[in-house]
Tab-separated table of C-alpha atoms in Angstrom:
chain	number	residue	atom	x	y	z
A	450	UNK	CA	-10.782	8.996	-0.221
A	451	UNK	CA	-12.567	12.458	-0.598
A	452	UNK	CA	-9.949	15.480	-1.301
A	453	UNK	CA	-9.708	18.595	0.750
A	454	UNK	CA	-7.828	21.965	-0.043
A	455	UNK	CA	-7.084	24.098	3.497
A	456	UNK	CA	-6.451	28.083	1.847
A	457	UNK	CA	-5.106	29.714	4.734
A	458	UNK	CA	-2.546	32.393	5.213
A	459	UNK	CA	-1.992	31.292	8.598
A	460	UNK	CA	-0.138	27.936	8.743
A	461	UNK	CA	-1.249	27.199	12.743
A	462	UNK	CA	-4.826	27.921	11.170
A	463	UNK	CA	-3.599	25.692	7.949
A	464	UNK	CA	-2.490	22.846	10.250
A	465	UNK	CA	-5.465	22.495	13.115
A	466	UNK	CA	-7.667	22.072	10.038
A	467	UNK	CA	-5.859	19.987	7.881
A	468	UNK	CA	-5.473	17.939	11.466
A	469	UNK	CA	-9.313	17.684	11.492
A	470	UNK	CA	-10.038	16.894	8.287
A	471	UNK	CA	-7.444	13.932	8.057
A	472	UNK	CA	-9.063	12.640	11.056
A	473	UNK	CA	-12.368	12.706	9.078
A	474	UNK	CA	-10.768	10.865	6.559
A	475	UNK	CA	-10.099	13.137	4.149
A	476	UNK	CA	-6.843	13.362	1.976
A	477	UNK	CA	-5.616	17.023	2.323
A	478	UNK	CA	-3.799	19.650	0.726
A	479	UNK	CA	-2.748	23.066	2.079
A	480	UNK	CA	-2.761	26.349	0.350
A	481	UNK	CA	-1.004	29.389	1.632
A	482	UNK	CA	-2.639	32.180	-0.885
A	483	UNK	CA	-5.137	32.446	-3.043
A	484	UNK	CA	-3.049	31.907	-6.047
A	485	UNK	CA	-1.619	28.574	-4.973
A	486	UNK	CA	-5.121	27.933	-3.802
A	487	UNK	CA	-6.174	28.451	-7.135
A	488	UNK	CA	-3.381	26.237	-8.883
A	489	UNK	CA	-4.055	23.472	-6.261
A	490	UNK	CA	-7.989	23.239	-7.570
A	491	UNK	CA	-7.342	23.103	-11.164
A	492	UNK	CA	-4.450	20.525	-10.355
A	493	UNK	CA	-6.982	18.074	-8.191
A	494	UNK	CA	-9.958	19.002	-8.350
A	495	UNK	CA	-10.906	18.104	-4.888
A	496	UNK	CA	-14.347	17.712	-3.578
A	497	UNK	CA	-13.969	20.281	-0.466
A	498	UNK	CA	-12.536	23.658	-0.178
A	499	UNK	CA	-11.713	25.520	3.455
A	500	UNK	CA	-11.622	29.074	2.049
A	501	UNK	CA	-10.181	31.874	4.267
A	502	UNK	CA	-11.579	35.073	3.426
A	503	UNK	CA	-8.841	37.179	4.381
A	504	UNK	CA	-5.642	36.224	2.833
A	505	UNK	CA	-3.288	37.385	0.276
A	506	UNK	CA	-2.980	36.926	-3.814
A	507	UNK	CA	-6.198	37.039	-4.202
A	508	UNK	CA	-8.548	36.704	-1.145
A	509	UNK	CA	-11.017	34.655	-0.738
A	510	UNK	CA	-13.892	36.521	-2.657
A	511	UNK	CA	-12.157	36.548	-5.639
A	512	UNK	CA	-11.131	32.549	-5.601
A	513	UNK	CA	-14.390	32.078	-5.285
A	514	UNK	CA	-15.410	34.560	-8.249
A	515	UNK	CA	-12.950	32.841	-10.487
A	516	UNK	CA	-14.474	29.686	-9.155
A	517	UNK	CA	-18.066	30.473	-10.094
A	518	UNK	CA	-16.396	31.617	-13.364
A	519	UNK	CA	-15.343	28.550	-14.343
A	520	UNK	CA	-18.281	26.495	-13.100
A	521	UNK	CA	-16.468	24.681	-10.913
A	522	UNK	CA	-18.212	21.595	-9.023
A	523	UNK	CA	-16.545	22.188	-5.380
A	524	UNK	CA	-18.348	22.630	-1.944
A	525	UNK	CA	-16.860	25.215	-0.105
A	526	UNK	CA	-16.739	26.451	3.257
A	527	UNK	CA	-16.035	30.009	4.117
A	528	UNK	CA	-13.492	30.255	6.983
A	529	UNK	CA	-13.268	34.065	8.600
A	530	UNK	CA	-12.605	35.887	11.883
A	531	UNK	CA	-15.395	38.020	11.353
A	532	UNK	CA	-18.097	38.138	8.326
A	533	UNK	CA	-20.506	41.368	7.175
A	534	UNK	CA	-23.924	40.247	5.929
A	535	UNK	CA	-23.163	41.825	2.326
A	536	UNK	CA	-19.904	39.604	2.548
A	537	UNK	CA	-21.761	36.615	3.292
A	538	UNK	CA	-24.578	37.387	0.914
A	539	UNK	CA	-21.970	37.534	-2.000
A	540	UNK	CA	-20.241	34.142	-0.881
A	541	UNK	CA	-23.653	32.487	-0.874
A	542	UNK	CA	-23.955	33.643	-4.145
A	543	UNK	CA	-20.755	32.522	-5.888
A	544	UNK	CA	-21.642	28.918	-4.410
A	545	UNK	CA	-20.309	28.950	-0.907
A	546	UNK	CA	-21.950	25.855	0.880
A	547	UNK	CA	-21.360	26.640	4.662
A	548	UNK	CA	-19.391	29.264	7.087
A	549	UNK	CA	-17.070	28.565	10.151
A	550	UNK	CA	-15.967	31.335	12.697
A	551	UNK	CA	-12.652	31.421	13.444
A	552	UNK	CA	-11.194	30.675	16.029
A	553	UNK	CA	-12.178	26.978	14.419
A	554	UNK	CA	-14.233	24.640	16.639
A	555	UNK	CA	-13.421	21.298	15.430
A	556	UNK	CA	-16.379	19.898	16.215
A	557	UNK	CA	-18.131	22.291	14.534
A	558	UNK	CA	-15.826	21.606	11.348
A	559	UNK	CA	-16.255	17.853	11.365
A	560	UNK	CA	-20.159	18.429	11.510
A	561	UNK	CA	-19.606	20.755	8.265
A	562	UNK	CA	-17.257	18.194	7.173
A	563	UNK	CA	-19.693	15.389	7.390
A	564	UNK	CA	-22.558	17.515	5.709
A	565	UNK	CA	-20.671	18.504	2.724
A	566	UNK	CA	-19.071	15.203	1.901
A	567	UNK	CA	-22.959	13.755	2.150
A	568	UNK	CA	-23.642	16.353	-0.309
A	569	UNK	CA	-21.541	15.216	-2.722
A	570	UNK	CA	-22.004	11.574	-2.152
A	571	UNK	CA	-18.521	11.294	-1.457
């Protein structure tokens, strides 16, 4: 069964997606900061990360920098209320797959979902 981390600050934002993705059929995980996030990757190494942008020690940028640091082999998919182009540029470039708008349209997220996990072969 594929392996999903939700990083959220916001556990009603935490829970609709983890809802989703077990639904999908994915075995989940929740992470409420980006230190437990980070913990939580190097523990499991899972094949999906839901990345909030805007939550607390460290955001979302900087997962994702320490991410690319350590060359890590995870598809991940930017989660944010509201994205600037330079913001979105960077998170392209430190291997973000994919972006959802929050508020989350699950349909939307089991399309993503469904792409990444065909990405990996999962």
């Amino acid at each position: 069964m594929p392996m999903l981390i939700v990083a959220d600050d916001s556990m009603f934002q935490r829970f609709q997606s983890a809802k989703t993705a077990k639904e999908a059929g994915y075995e989940v995980i929740e992470a409420k900061d980006g230190a437990e996030c980070l913990r939580l990757l190097r523990e499991h190494h899972p094949d999906v990360l839901l990345l909030d942008l805007n939550m607390p020690d460290p955001g979302g940028v900087a997962v994702l920098e320490a991410l690319a640091a350590e060359a890590a082999e995870i598809r991940v998919c930017v989660v944010t209320a509201d994205i600037q182009e330079t913001t979105k540029a960077r998170c392209l470039e430190l291997g973000a797959r994919a972006f959802l708008n929050k508020p989350v349209d699950h349909d939307v997220l089991r399309r993503i979902l469904a792409d990444l996990l065909a990405e990996c072969g999962c």
